[in-house]
PDB file of C-alpha atoms and ligand atoms in Angstrom:
ATOM      1  CA  UNK A   7     -96.948-110.521-126.958  1.00 95.00           C
ATOM      2  CA  UNK A   8    -100.395-111.264-128.332  1.00 95.00           C
ATOM      3  CA  UNK A   9     -99.858-113.576-130.342  1.00 96.00           C
ATOM      4  CA  UNK A  10     -99.214-117.667-130.949  1.00 97.00           C
ATOM      5  CA  UNK A  11     -97.071-119.869-128.355  1.00 98.00           C
ATOM      6  CA  UNK A  12     -97.116-117.284-125.778  1.00 98.00           C
ATOM      7  CA  UNK A  13     -98.519-118.442-122.550  1.00 98.00           C
ATOM      8  CA  UNK A  14    -101.242-116.543-120.755  1.00 98.00           C
ATOM      9  CA  UNK A  15     -99.850-116.581-117.496  1.00 98.00           C
ATOM     10  CA  UNK A  16     -96.921-114.360-119.376  1.00 98.00           C
ATOM     11  CA  UNK A  17     -99.139-111.867-120.221  1.00 98.00           C
ATOM     12  CA  UNK A  18    -100.008-111.877-117.725  1.00 98.00           C
ATOM     13  CA  UNK A  19     -96.473-111.304-115.266  1.00 98.00           C
ATOM     14  CA  UNK A  20     -95.376-108.616-117.810  1.00 98.00           C
ATOM     15  CA  UNK A  21     -98.920-106.887-116.849  1.00 98.00           C
ATOM     16  CA  UNK A  22     -98.307-106.908-113.524  1.00 98.00           C
ATOM     17  CA  UNK A  23     -94.756-106.160-113.733  1.00 98.00           C
ATOM     18  CA  UNK A  24     -95.735-102.713-115.371  1.00 98.00           C
ATOM     19  CA  UNK A  25     -98.404-102.361-112.524  1.00 98.00           C
ATOM     20  CA  UNK A  26     -95.659-102.186-110.516  1.00 98.00           C
ATOM     21  CA  UNK A  27     -93.146 -99.740-111.985  1.00 98.00           C
ATOM     22  CA  UNK A  28     -95.471 -97.372-112.752  1.00 97.00           C
ATOM     23  CA  UNK A  29     -96.833 -96.903-109.386  1.00 98.00           C
ATOM     24  CA  UNK A  30     -99.318 -99.057-108.867  1.00 98.00           C
ATOM     25  CA  UNK A  31     -99.773-101.335-105.514  1.00 98.00           C
ATOM     26  CA  UNK A  32    -100.572-104.237-108.071  1.00 97.00           C
ATOM     27  CA  UNK A  33    -103.774-106.110-109.207  1.00 98.00           C
ATOM     28  CA  UNK A  34    -106.600-104.770-107.975  1.00 98.00           C
ATOM     29  CA  UNK A  35    -107.974-108.721-107.850  1.00 97.00           C
ATOM     30  CA  UNK A  36    -107.067-111.590-109.639  1.00 97.00           C
ATOM     31  CA  UNK A  37    -106.129-110.921-113.494  1.00 97.00           C
ATOM     32  CA  UNK A  38    -107.772-113.299-115.652  1.00 98.00           C
ATOM     33  CA  UNK A  39    -106.279-113.792-118.557  1.00 98.00           C
ATOM     34  CA  UNK A  40    -108.046-116.177-120.766  1.00 98.00           C
ATOM     35  CA  UNK A  41    -107.875-117.292-124.327  1.00 97.00           C
ATOM     36  CA  UNK A  42    -110.556-119.002-126.135  1.00 96.00           C
ATOM     37  CA  UNK A  43    -112.975-121.555-124.789  1.00 96.00           C
ATOM     38  CA  UNK A  44    -111.470-120.090-120.974  1.00 96.00           C
ATOM     39  CA  UNK A  45    -112.759-116.495-121.985  1.00 96.00           C
ATOM     40  CA  UNK A  46    -116.436-118.369-121.591  1.00 95.00           C
ATOM     41  CA  UNK A  47    -115.287-118.872-117.522  1.00 92.00           C
ATOM     42  CA  UNK A  48    -115.858-116.272-116.082  1.00 89.00           C
ATOM     43  CA  UNK A  49    -113.880-115.930-113.223  1.00 90.00           C
ATOM     44  CA  UNK A  50    -111.031-118.163-114.899  1.00 93.00           C
ATOM     45  CA  UNK A  51    -107.758-117.362-113.651  1.00 93.00           C
ATOM     46  CA  UNK A  52    -105.689-120.434-114.235  1.00 95.00           C
ATOM     47  CA  UNK A  53    -103.664-118.786-116.679  1.00 96.00           C
ATOM     48  CA  UNK A  54    -102.170-121.134-117.930  1.00 95.00           C
ATOM     49  CA  UNK A  55    -103.190-121.940-121.213  1.00 97.00           C
ATOM     50  CA  UNK A  56    -101.110-121.315-124.371  1.00 98.00           C
ATOM     51  CA  UNK A  57    -102.411-118.833-127.166  1.00 98.00           C
ATOM     52  CA  UNK A  58    -103.471-120.702-130.701  1.00 97.00           C
ATOM     53  CA  UNK A  59    -103.749-119.059-133.766  1.00 97.00           C
ATOM     54  CA  UNK A  60    -107.532-117.862-133.992  1.00 96.00           C
ATOM     55  CA  UNK A  61    -108.399-117.976-131.055  1.00 97.00           C
ATOM     56  CA  UNK A  62    -109.634-114.636-128.780  1.00 97.00           C
ATOM     57  CA  UNK A  63    -107.654-113.140-125.824  1.00 98.00           C
ATOM     58  CA  UNK A  64    -109.748-111.782-122.962  1.00 98.00           C
ATOM     59  CA  UNK A  65    -108.060-109.804-120.337  1.00 98.00           C
ATOM     60  CA  UNK A  66    -109.746-109.026-117.579  1.00 98.00           C
ATOM     61  CA  UNK A  67    -107.389-106.710-115.318  1.00 98.00           C
ATOM     62  CA  UNK A  68    -106.155-103.355-112.997  1.00 98.00           C
ATOM     63  CA  UNK A  69    -104.302-102.187-110.855  1.00 98.00           C
ATOM     64  CA  UNK A  70    -104.941-100.639-107.712  1.00 98.00           C
ATOM     65  CA  UNK A  71    -103.427 -97.386-107.333  1.00 98.00           C
ATOM     66  CA  UNK A  72    -102.990 -95.047-104.193  1.00 97.00           C
ATOM     67  CA  UNK A  73    -106.064 -97.698-102.776  1.00 97.00           C
ATOM     68  CA  UNK A  74    -108.390 -97.088-105.556  1.00 97.00           C
ATOM     69  CA  UNK A  75    -108.965-100.024-108.347  1.00 98.00           C
ATOM     70  CA  UNK A  76    -109.135 -99.786-111.838  1.00 98.00           C
ATOM     71  CA  UNK A  77    -111.184-102.636-114.119  1.00 98.00           C
ATOM     72  CA  UNK A  78    -110.557-103.073-117.339  1.00 98.00           C
ATOM     73  CA  UNK A  79    -111.430-105.765-120.349  1.00 98.00           C
ATOM     74  CA  UNK A  80    -110.510-105.935-123.380  1.00 98.00           C
ATOM     75  CA  UNK A  81    -111.173-108.868-126.387  1.00 98.00           C
ATOM     76  CA  UNK A  82    -108.102-109.143-128.934  1.00 96.00           C
ATOM     77  CA  UNK A  83    -108.068-111.956-131.893  1.00 96.00           C
ATOM     78  CA  UNK A  84    -104.558-113.847-131.521  1.00 96.00           C
ATOM     79  CA  UNK A  85    -103.052-114.166-134.930  1.00 92.00           C
ATOM     80  CA  UNK A  86    -103.993-112.238-138.420  1.00 88.00           C
ATOM     81  CA  UNK A  87    -106.841-113.997-138.496  1.00 90.00           C
ATOM     82  CA  UNK A  88    -110.175-113.569-136.688  1.00 94.00           C
ATOM     83  CA  UNK A  89    -113.547-115.386-138.309  1.00 96.00           C
ATOM     84  CA  UNK A  90    -116.447-113.639-139.188  1.00 97.00           C
ATOM     85  CA  UNK A  91    -118.701-115.574-136.265  1.00 98.00           C
ATOM     86  CA  UNK A  92    -115.688-113.482-133.650  1.00 98.00           C
ATOM     87  CA  UNK A  93    -115.950-109.862-135.496  1.00 97.00           C
ATOM     88  CA  UNK A  94    -119.885-110.150-135.762  1.00 97.00           C
ATOM     89  CA  UNK A  95    -120.077-111.438-131.853  1.00 98.00           C
ATOM     90  CA  UNK A  96    -117.535-108.408-130.636  1.00 98.00           C
ATOM     91  CA  UNK A  97    -119.188-105.606-132.847  1.00 97.00           C
ATOM     92  CA  UNK A  98    -122.353-106.586-130.954  1.00 98.00           C
ATOM     93  CA  UNK A  99    -120.512-106.948-127.730  1.00 98.00           C
ATOM     94  CA  UNK A 100    -118.855-103.081-128.444  1.00 98.00           C
ATOM     95  CA  UNK A 101    -122.188-101.950-129.661  1.00 98.00           C
ATOM     96  CA  UNK A 102    -124.447-102.690-126.668  1.00 98.00           C
ATOM     97  CA  UNK A 103    -121.377-101.241-124.629  1.00 98.00           C
ATOM     98  CA  UNK A 104    -121.964 -98.333-126.162  1.00 98.00           C
ATOM     99  CA  UNK A 105    -125.087 -97.982-126.004  1.00 98.00           C
ATOM    100  CA  UNK A 106    -125.090 -99.057-122.154  1.00 98.00           C
ATOM    101  CA  UNK A 107    -122.151 -96.292-121.727  1.00 98.00           C
ATOM    102  CA  UNK A 108    -124.514 -93.826-123.090  1.00 98.00           C
ATOM    103  CA  UNK A 109    -127.345 -94.535-120.297  1.00 98.00           C
ATOM    104  CA  UNK A 110    -124.903 -93.654-117.688  1.00 98.00           C
ATOM    105  CA  UNK A 111    -125.904 -90.039-116.915  1.00 97.00           C
ATOM    106  CA  UNK A 112    -126.455 -88.454-114.378  1.00 96.00           C
ATOM    107  CA  UNK A 113    -130.688 -88.425-112.675  1.00 91.00           C
ATOM    108  CA  UNK A 114    -131.408 -91.865-114.384  1.00 96.00           C
ATOM    109  CA  UNK A 115    -131.938 -95.266-113.250  1.00 94.00           C
ATOM    110  CA  UNK A 116    -129.030 -97.360-112.167  1.00 92.00           C
ATOM    111  CA  UNK A 117    -130.908 -99.871-114.185  1.00 94.00           C
ATOM    112  CA  UNK A 118    -131.424 -98.122-117.546  1.00 96.00           C
ATOM    113  CA  UNK A 119    -127.669 -99.096-118.841  1.00 97.00           C
ATOM    114  CA  UNK A 120    -128.685-103.047-117.983  1.00 96.00           C
ATOM    115  CA  UNK A 121    -131.716-102.525-120.314  1.00 97.00           C
ATOM    116  CA  UNK A 122    -130.326-100.246-123.006  1.00 98.00           C
ATOM    117  CA  UNK A 123    -127.099-103.636-123.641  1.00 98.00           C
ATOM    118  CA  UNK A 124    -129.962-106.500-122.833  1.00 97.00           C
ATOM    119  CA  UNK A 125    -131.792-105.005-125.440  1.00 98.00           C
ATOM    120  CA  UNK A 126    -128.909-104.608-127.357  1.00 98.00           C
ATOM    121  CA  UNK A 127    -127.667-108.124-126.915  1.00 98.00           C
ATOM    122  CA  UNK A 128    -130.857-109.841-127.998  1.00 98.00           C
ATOM    123  CA  UNK A 129    -132.337-107.891-130.883  1.00 98.00           C
ATOM    124  CA  UNK A 130    -128.607-109.493-132.220  1.00 98.00           C
ATOM    125  CA  UNK A 131    -129.174-112.609-130.992  1.00 98.00           C
ATOM    126  CA  UNK A 132    -131.934-112.936-132.547  1.00 98.00           C
ATOM    127  CA  UNK A 133    -130.622-111.994-136.151  1.00 98.00           C
ATOM    128  CA  UNK A 134    -127.814-113.731-135.810  1.00 98.00           C
ATOM    129  CA  UNK A 135    -130.690-117.048-135.415  1.00 97.00           C
ATOM    130  CA  UNK A 136    -128.921-117.560-131.637  1.00 98.00           C
ATOM    131  CA  UNK A 137    -132.594-116.244-130.165  1.00 98.00           C
ATOM    132  CA  UNK A 138    -135.763-117.004-131.347  1.00 97.00           C
ATOM    133  CA  UNK A 139    -138.875-115.242-130.374  1.00 97.00           C
ATOM    134  CA  UNK A 140    -140.468-111.654-129.931  1.00 97.00           C
ATOM    135  CA  UNK A 141    -138.219-109.520-128.460  1.00 97.00           C
ATOM    136  CA  UNK A 142    -140.100-107.829-125.364  1.00 97.00           C
ATOM    137  CA  UNK A 143    -141.106-111.203-124.482  1.00 97.00           C
ATOM    138  CA  UNK A 144    -137.407-112.513-124.735  1.00 97.00           C
ATOM    139  CA  UNK A 145    -136.442-109.299-122.459  1.00 96.00           C
ATOM    140  CA  UNK A 146    -139.177-109.949-120.290  1.00 96.00           C
ATOM    141  CA  UNK A 147    -138.030-113.567-119.918  1.00 96.00           C
ATOM    142  CA  UNK A 148    -134.793-111.926-119.275  1.00 95.00           C
ATOM    143  CA  UNK A 149    -133.439-114.895-122.235  1.00 95.00           C
ATOM    144  CA  UNK A 150    -129.648-112.738-122.752  1.00 95.00           C
ATOM    145  CA  UNK A 151    -128.750-114.580-119.657  1.00 96.00           C
ATOM    146  CA  UNK A 152    -128.379-117.733-122.102  1.00 96.00           C
ATOM    147  CA  UNK A 153    -125.099-115.877-122.953  1.00 97.00           C
ATOM    148  CA  UNK A 154    -124.787-112.771-121.065  1.00 97.00           C
ATOM    149  CA  UNK A 155    -124.730-114.215-117.209  1.00 95.00           C
ATOM    150  CA  UNK A 156    -123.766-111.454-115.492  1.00 95.00           C
ATOM    151  CA  UNK A 157    -124.895-107.813-114.717  1.00 94.00           C
ATOM    152  CA  UNK A 158    -123.494-104.664-116.421  1.00 96.00           C
ATOM    153  CA  UNK A 159    -121.256-103.405-114.182  1.00 96.00           C
ATOM    154  CA  UNK A 160    -121.106-102.483-109.891  1.00 96.00           C
ATOM    155  CA  UNK A 161    -119.435 -99.058-108.884  1.00 96.00           C
ATOM    156  CA  UNK A 162    -115.980 -98.781-108.667  1.00 97.00           C
ATOM    157  CA  UNK A 163    -113.682 -97.346-106.313  1.00 96.00           C
ATOM    158  CA  UNK A 164    -111.759 -98.324-103.070  1.00 96.00           C
ATOM    159  CA  UNK A 165    -113.458-101.720-103.694  1.00 95.00           C
ATOM    160  CA  UNK A 166    -113.319-103.443-106.676  1.00 95.00           C
ATOM    161  CA  UNK A 167    -117.300-104.355-106.279  1.00 94.00           C
ATOM    162  CA  UNK A 168    -117.762-100.808-104.482  1.00 93.00           C
ATOM    163  CA  UNK A 169    -120.585-100.063-101.512  1.00 89.00           C
ATOM    164  CA  UNK A 170    -123.564 -98.137-102.997  1.00 84.00           C
ATOM    165  CA  UNK A 171    -126.779 -97.990-103.106  1.00 80.00           C
ATOM    166  CA  UNK A 172    -128.839 -99.432-105.818  1.00 84.00           C
ATOM    167  CA  UNK A 173    -132.055 -99.565-104.903  1.00 87.00           C
ATOM    168  CA  UNK A 174    -134.428 -97.431-102.376  1.00 88.00           C
ATOM    169  CA  UNK A 175    -136.908 -99.479 -99.885  1.00 90.00           C
ATOM    170  CA  UNK A 176    -140.117 -99.432-101.982  1.00 92.00           C
ATOM    171  CA  UNK A 177    -137.299-101.888-104.725  1.00 90.00           C
ATOM    172  CA  UNK A 178    -137.387 -98.756-107.070  1.00 92.00           C
ATOM    173  CA  UNK A 179    -133.867 -97.891-108.585  1.00 92.00           C
ATOM    174  CA  UNK A 180    -131.394 -94.835-107.241  1.00 92.00           C
ATOM    175  CA  UNK A 181    -130.669 -92.619-109.916  1.00 94.00           C
ATOM    176  CA  UNK A 182    -126.536 -92.119-110.753  1.00 95.00           C
ATOM    177  CA  UNK A 183    -125.413 -89.084-109.328  1.00 95.00           C
ATOM    178  CA  UNK A 184    -122.147 -86.682-110.345  1.00 97.00           C
ATOM    179  CA  UNK A 185    -119.084 -88.461-108.649  1.00 96.00           C
ATOM    180  CA  UNK A 186    -119.905 -92.540-109.195  1.00 96.00           C
ATOM    181  CA  UNK A 187    -117.798 -94.708-111.036  1.00 97.00           C
ATOM    182  CA  UNK A 188    -118.989 -97.735-112.760  1.00 97.00           C
ATOM    183  CA  UNK A 189    -117.945 -99.990-114.643  1.00 98.00           C
ATOM    184  CA  UNK A 190    -119.709-100.518-118.211  1.00 98.00           C
ATOM    185  CA  UNK A 191    -119.072-104.895-118.670  1.00 98.00           C
ATOM    186  CA  UNK A 192    -121.514-106.773-120.747  1.00 98.00           C
ATOM    187  CA  UNK A 193    -120.127-109.726-122.980  1.00 98.00           C
ATOM    188  CA  UNK A 194    -121.370-112.522-124.861  1.00 98.00           C
ATOM    189  CA  UNK A 195    -120.448-116.452-123.932  1.00 98.00           C
ATOM    190  CA  UNK A 196    -120.614-119.184-126.059  1.00 98.00           C
ATOM    191  CA  UNK A 197    -119.738-122.469-124.028  1.00 96.00           C
ATOM    192  CA  UNK A 198    -118.574-125.424-126.231  1.00 96.00           C
ATOM    193  CA  UNK A 199    -121.349-127.145-123.522  1.00 95.00           C
ATOM    194  CA  UNK A 200    -124.236-125.325-124.409  1.00 96.00           C
ATOM    195  CA  UNK A 201    -127.433-126.396-124.398  1.00 96.00           C
ATOM    196  CA  UNK A 202    -130.424-124.408-125.395  1.00 96.00           C
ATOM    197  CA  UNK A 203    -133.145-123.888-123.448  1.00 94.00           C
ATOM    198  CA  UNK A 204    -136.737-125.700-124.239  1.00 93.00           C
ATOM    199  CA  UNK A 205    -137.640-123.470-127.518  1.00 94.00           C
ATOM    200  CA  UNK A 206    -134.244-121.860-128.352  1.00 97.00           C
ATOM    201  CA  UNK A 207    -132.641-122.832-131.354  1.00 97.00           C
ATOM    202  CA  UNK A 208    -129.265-125.356-131.444  1.00 97.00           C
ATOM    203  CA  UNK A 209    -126.093-123.259-132.111  1.00 97.00           C
ATOM    204  CA  UNK A 210    -123.544-124.279-134.847  1.00 97.00           C
ATOM    205  CA  UNK A 211    -120.704-125.500-134.091  1.00 97.00           C
ATOM    206  CA  UNK A 212    -118.948-122.721-135.536  1.00 97.00           C
ATOM    207  CA  UNK A 213    -120.435-119.819-132.774  1.00 98.00           C
ATOM    208  CA  UNK A 214    -119.287-122.542-129.556  1.00 97.00           C
ATOM    209  CA  UNK A 215    -115.819-121.072-127.457  1.00 97.00           C
ATOM    210  CA  UNK A 216    -116.135-117.308-128.152  1.00 98.00           C
ATOM    211  CA  UNK A 217    -116.149-115.475-125.408  1.00 98.00           C
ATOM    212  CA  UNK A 218    -116.212-111.535-125.264  1.00 98.00           C
ATOM    213  CA  UNK A 219    -116.581-108.798-123.008  1.00 98.00           C
ATOM    214  CA  UNK A 220    -115.443-105.629-122.933  1.00 98.00           C
ATOM    215  CA  UNK A 221    -115.026-103.006-120.063  1.00 98.00           C
ATOM    216  CA  UNK A 222    -114.793 -99.719-119.443  1.00 98.00           C
ATOM    217  CA  UNK A 223    -114.781 -97.434-115.726  1.00 98.00           C
ATOM    218  CA  UNK A 224    -117.250 -94.722-115.787  1.00 98.00           C
ATOM    219  CA  UNK A 225    -117.630 -91.441-114.407  1.00 98.00           C
ATOM    220  CA  UNK A 226    -121.143 -89.509-113.779  1.00 98.00           C
ATOM    221  CA  UNK A 227    -119.842 -86.057-114.448  1.00 98.00           C
ATOM    222  CA  UNK A 228    -122.958 -83.104-113.334  1.00 98.00           C
ATOM    223  CA  UNK A 229    -123.571 -83.371-117.143  1.00 97.00           C
ATOM    224  CA  UNK A 230    -123.170 -86.856-118.529  1.00 97.00           C
ATOM    225  CA  UNK A 231    -120.123 -88.849-118.373  1.00 98.00           C
ATOM    226  CA  UNK A 232    -116.855 -88.996-119.133  1.00 98.00           C
ATOM    227  CA  UNK A 233    -115.291 -92.601-120.251  1.00 98.00           C
ATOM    228  CA  UNK A 234    -111.688 -93.199-117.423  1.00 98.00           C
ATOM    229  CA  UNK A 235    -110.526 -95.991-119.587  1.00 98.00           C
ATOM    230  CA  UNK A 236    -111.062 -94.658-123.230  1.00 97.00           C
ATOM    231  CA  UNK A 237    -107.333 -94.786-123.556  1.00 96.00           C
ATOM    232  CA  UNK A 238    -107.863 -98.379-124.268  1.00 95.00           C
ATOM    233  CA  UNK A 239    -108.661 -99.548-127.362  1.00 95.00           C
ATOM    234  CA  UNK A 240    -111.921-100.868-128.270  1.00 97.00           C
ATOM    235  CA  UNK A 241    -112.468-100.944-131.904  1.00 92.00           C
ATOM    236  CA  UNK A 242    -111.430-103.363-133.950  1.00 86.00           C
ATOM    237  CA  UNK A 243    -109.183-102.992-137.326  1.00 77.00           C
ATOM    238  CA  UNK A 244    -109.999-103.792-140.938  1.00 58.00           C
TER     239      UNK A 244
HETATM  240 MN1   MN B 321    -115.633-105.316-113.388  1.00 68.81          MN
END
């Protein structure tokens, strides 16, 4: 269905129809179907715009099944072309997501996967000239937040943002434990109205209005992790 001329709500309706048809209770949360610059709005749920050739489409949706929730995001090209800027940012988000998934391991502290995603994104944005400065300083000052302004993931289960202790009373991070399920969902969003902070570079028009997120649901096992949503493709062809 992802082609020019289709409305966001048509895709939402088809997806939610399939949720019910396959035995789910319905959406786990309001489905986000965001084309073009709507993808830069984190909780966009209007879903009333038409898909245009050359845009990206971001879908963040999941069903509730037997009271347990899924939470998946994929970003697809609309039509047959993808700009080099879209592809470069897509590949950077994917690289950050894969680096973060590697850090979902029993006994690694809960912040390790976010740190992995953040570092990958900052290194990539510096290479592209979208951020400027020493990588470690940029990480310390959380400069990724200009383009990646949310956490890398959350516990998932009976609630979409499930309960769980992240930090000990002494502020050290809790380690992952077998049986935990977390989302891993880094993103890059370059708002059409992006204004660089003092000392940071201006961003060319060709980068603006691109929003990309890739999200999987990951189970911590005794020996590592299992990506529960691995059947949903996330590597761009060609
Ligand atoms: Mn999520």
